[in-house]
XYZ file of C-alpha atoms in Angstrom:
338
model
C 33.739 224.857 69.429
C 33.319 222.601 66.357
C 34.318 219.541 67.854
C 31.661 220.222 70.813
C 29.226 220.698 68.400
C 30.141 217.207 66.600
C 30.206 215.726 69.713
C 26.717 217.032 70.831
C 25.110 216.068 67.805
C 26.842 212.429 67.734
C 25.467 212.054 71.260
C 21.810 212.997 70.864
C 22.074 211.083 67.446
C 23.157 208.535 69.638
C 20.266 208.583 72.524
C 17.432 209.302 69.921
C 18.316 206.148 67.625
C 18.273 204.147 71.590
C 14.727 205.441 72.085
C 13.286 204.744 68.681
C 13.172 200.935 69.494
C 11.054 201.493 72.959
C 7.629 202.017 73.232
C 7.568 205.335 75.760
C 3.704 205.120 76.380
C 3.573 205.946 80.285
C 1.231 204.286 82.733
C -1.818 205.738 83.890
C -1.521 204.791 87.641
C 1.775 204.543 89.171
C 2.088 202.328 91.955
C 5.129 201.254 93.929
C 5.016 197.537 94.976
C 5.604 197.080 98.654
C 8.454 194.721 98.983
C 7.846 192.178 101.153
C 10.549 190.227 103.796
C 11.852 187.311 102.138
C 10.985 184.386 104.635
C 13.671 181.972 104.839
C 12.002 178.324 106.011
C 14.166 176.143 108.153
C 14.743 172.649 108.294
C 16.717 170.065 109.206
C 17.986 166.756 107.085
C 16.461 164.014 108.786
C 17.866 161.334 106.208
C 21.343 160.973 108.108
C 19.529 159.710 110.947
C 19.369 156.390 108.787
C 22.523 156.354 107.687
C 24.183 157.089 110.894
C 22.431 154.516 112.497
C 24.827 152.738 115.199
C 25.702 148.783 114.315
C 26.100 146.791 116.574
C 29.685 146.493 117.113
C 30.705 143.276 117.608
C 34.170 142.802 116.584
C 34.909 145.478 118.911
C 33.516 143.270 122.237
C 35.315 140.733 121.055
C 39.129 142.285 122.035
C 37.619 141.756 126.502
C 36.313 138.005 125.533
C 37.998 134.464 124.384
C 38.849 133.022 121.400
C 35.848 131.314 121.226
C 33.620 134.047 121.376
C 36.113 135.609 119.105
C 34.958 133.255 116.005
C 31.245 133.728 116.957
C 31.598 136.953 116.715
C 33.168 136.989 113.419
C 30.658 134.874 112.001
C 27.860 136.934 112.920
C 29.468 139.661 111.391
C 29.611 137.854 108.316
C 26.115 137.188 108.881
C 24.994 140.432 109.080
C 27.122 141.621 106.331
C 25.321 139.561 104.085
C 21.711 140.106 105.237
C 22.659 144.078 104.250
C 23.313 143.363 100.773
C 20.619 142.468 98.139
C 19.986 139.092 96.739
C 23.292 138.296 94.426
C 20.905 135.527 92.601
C 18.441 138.590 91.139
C 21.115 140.634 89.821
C 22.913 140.454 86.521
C 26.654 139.375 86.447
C 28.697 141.877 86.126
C 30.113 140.869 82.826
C 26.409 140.814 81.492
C 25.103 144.047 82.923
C 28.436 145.767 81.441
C 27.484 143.865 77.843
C 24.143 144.628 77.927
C 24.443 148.607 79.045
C 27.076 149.332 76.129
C 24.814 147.757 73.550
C 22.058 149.844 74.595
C 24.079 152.853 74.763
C 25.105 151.964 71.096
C 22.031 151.474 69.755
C 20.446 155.024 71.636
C 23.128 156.804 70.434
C 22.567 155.813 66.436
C 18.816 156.152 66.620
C 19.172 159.770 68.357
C 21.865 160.424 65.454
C 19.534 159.323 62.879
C 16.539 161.066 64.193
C 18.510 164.199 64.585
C 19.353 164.202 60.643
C 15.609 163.554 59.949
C 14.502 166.641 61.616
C 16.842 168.551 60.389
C 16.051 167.381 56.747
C 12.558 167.449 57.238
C 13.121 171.435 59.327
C 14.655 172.281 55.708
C 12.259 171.148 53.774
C 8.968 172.281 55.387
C 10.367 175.900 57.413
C 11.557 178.423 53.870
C 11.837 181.983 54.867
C 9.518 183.693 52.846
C 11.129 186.321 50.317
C 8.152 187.843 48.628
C 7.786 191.828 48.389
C 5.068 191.919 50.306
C 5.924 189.569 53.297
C 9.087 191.998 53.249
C 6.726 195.321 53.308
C 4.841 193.715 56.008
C 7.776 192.784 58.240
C 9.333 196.059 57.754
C 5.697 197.561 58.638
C 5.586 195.257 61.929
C 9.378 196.614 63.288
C 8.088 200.155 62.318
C 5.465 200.566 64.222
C 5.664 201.451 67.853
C 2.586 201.409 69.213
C 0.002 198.428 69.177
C -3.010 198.355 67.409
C -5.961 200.319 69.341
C -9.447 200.284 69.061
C -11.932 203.471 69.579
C -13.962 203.460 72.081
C -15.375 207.421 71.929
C -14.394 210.434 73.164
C -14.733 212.374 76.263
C -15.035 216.074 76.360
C -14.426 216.139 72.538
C -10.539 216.407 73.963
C -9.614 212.729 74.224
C -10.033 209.820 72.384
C -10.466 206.525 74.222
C -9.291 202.983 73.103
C -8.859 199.770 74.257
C -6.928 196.470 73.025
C -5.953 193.139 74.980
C -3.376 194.809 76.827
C -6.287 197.637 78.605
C -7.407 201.305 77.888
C -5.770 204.100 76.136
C -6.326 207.589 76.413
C -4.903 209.830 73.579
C -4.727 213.875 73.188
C -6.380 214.152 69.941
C -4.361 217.610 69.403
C -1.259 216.555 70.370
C -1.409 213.306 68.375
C -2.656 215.506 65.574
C 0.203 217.787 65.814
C 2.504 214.843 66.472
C 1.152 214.135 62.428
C 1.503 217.139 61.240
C 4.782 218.199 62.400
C 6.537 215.248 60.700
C 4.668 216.510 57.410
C 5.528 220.055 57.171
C 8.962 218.851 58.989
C 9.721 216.981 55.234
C 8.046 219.744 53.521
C 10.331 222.292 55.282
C 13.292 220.623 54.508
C 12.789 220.417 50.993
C 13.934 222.789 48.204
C 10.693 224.821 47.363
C 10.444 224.900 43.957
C 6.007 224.429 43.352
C 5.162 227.945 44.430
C 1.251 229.028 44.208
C 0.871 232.898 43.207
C -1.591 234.868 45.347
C -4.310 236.642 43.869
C -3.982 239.636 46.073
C -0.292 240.112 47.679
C 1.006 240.536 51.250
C 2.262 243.373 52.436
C 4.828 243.647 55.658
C 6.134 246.613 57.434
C 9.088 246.750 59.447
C 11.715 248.814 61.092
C 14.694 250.051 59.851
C 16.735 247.839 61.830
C 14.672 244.635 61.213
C 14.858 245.588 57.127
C 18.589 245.895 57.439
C 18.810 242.456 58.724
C 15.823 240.922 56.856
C 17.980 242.511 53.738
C 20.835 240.529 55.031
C 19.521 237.259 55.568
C 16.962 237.504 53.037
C 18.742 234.213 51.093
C 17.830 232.399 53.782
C 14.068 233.153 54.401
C 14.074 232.371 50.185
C 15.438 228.522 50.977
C 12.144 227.780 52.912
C 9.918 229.248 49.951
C 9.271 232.945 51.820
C 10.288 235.668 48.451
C 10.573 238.959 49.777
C 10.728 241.750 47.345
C 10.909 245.573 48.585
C 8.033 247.104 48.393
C 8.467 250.957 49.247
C 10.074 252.387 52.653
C 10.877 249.562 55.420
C 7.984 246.967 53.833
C 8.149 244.082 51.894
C 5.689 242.345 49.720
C 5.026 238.479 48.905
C 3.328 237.437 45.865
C 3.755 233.618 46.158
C 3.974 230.826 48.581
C 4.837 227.532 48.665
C 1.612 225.286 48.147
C 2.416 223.271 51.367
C 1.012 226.063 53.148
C -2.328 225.715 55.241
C -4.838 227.554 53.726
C -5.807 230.665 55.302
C -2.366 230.409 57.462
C -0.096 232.060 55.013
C 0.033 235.624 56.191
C 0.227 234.271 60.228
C 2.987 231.728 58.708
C 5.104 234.112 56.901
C 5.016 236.883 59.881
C 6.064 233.850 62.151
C 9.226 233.090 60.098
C 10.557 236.435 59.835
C 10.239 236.921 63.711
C 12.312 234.175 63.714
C 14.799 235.348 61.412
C 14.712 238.764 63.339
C 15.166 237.049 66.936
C 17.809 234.890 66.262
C 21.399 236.408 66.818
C 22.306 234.199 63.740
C 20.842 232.680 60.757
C 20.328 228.636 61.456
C 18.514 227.023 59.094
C 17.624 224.131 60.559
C 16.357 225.613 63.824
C 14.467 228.288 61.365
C 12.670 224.982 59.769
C 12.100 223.119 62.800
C 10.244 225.888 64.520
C 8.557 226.777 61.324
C 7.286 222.903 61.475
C 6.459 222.907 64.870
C 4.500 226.445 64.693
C 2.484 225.179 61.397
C 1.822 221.634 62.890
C 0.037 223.514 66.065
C -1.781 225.717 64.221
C -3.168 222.938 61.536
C -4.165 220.477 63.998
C -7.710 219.926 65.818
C -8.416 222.258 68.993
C -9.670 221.092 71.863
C -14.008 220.290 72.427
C -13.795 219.296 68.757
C -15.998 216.143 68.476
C -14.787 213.578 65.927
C -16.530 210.350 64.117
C -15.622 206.824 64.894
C -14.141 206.612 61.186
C -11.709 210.210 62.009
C -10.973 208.435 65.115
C -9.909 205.555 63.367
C -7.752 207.048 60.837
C -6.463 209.481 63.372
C -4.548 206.753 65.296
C -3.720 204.178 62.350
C -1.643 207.723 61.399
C -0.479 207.872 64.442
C 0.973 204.392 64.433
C 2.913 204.954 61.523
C 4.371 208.218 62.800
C 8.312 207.593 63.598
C 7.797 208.876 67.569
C 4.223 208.772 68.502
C 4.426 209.514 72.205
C 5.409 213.041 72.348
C 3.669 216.067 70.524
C 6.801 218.079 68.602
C 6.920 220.474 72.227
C 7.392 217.075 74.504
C 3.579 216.661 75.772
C 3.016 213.149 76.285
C 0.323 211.642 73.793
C -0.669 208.310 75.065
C -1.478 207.177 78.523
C -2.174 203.325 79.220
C -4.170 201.684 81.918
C -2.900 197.977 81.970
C -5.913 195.171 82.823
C -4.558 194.813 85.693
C -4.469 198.311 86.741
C -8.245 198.797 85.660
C -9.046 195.770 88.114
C -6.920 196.982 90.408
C -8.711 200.489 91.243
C -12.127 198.619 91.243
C -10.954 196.248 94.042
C -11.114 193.166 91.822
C -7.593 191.764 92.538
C -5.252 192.971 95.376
């Protein structure tokens, strides 16, 4: 059972680290492209027509005549041999044209040798990769980011944000990109050791079963590695006088209630799940609800954090975030090109 577990992690290790380098926006309007028949064009080679041209055959007529007609014959082959080749007086002699091609090849081949070495010398001297800090930091930025720059546009049904760059429109669920945010925040916060704890003026009180104390007792180490310190507090309750200061405000009774059902639902303790739900369960209840109308400048800042979120296409339950409408799409549905 260990080994499956290895090898289940190694694989989905494996498949997230592949979709990190895509961008997973999906398109607004799906269309299928109707393939059309490939029309083959025929045609026929007309130039062998030229070349397969019947000459007169005269040597051949001459085998049924005399001898006489014999050397007439061979003469006007000669004749006509002649006429088909070009002038002999406007070429070069062969000895020349042999000369002359070698020198020129010579001579092409040291210039192109010569210029060659130029550009490269020059190609070192001019092109220097640039090795400052902050060309590094902006490269590094660049490869980060998965999603292009957008710009706002508005919103519609203080729900979803609109924004457009050269490439068309994009429509964004501001609460799922939100939560997107968040749940990479309290995902870090989660993971680490809680050691900053901020004391409540008045203390929270739980009350649970028998059975659910007898396992909350058992498992109680683990609730205390996520910053949740239970201490008994009379017959099946528990009170908790401090929180970690990552906590929402106003959220910390609702967040500590959630964790223990957790704890008390699981058939065993896993802390990583325990975090990752805790994450996901704080991220959705920090972010912005629905009909909740932003300004340009919250709009803004809303997606420049989005860009720099490590997988900004799914909220933390697998919503999609983004949807694009391509140019060509947008012309498309208004008739504009076919």
């Amino acid at each position: 059972m260990s080994k499956e577990q290895e090898l289940n992690e190694l694989v989905s290790s494996v498949i997230k680290n592949a979709f990190k380098t895509k961008e997973l926006i999906p398109a607004g309007m799906v269309t299928q492209k109707q393939e059309k028949p490939k029309s083959e064009q025929t045609y026929m080679e007309l130039d062998h027509l030229q070349e397969t041209e019947d000459k007169p055959s005269i040597i051949q007529s001459t085998i049924e005549r005399g001898p006489f007609v014999e050397e007439r014959a061979v003469e006007l082959s000669r004749s006509y041999k002649a006429a088909e080749q070009p002038n002999s007086t406007q070429q070069t002699p062969p000895d020349w044209r042999n000369a002359f091609v070698a020198q020129e090849n010579m001579t092409f081949e040291a210039t192109a040798s010569v210029s060659d070495e130029e550009l490269v010398h020059d190609e070192k001297e001019t092109i220097q990769p640039d090795t400052s800090p902050a060309a590094h930091e902006t490269v590094v930025e660049v490869q980060e980011s998965r999603v292009p720059p957008l710009y706002p546009i508005g919103q519609m049904h203080g729900t979803y944000i609109l924004a457009q760059n050269d490439r068309g429109l994009y429509i964004i669920d501001q609460h799922a990109a939100q939560e997107r945010i968040k749940y990479e925040y309290f995902r870090d916060k989660v993971g680490e050791v809680a050691t900053e704890l901020q004391e409540m003026l008045v203390p929270i009180t739980f009350e649970y079963s028998a059975d659910e104390c007898i396992k909350i007792n058992e498992h109680q180490h683990e609730l205390e590695k996520v910053g949740v310190l239970l201490e008994p507090f009379g017959y099946n309750s528990f009170i908790v006088r401090s929180h970690p200061q990552w906590f929402p405000r106003g959220e910390e009774k609702d967040l500590i209630e959630d964790m223990i059902e957790q704890l008390l639902l699981m058939k065993k303790v896993d802390l990583k799940k325990l975090r990752e739900e805790a994450a996901i369960m704080m991220s959705c209840k920090a972010s912005i609800k629905a009909n909740h109308h932003l300004r340009n400048d919250e709009i803004q800042a809303l997606l420049d954090e989005l860009r720099r979120s490590s997988d900004p296409f799914t909220c933390p339950h697998g919503r999609p975030i983004i949807v694009h409408y391509s140019t060509y799409e947008m012309e498309k549905m208004f008739k504009r090109v076919m």
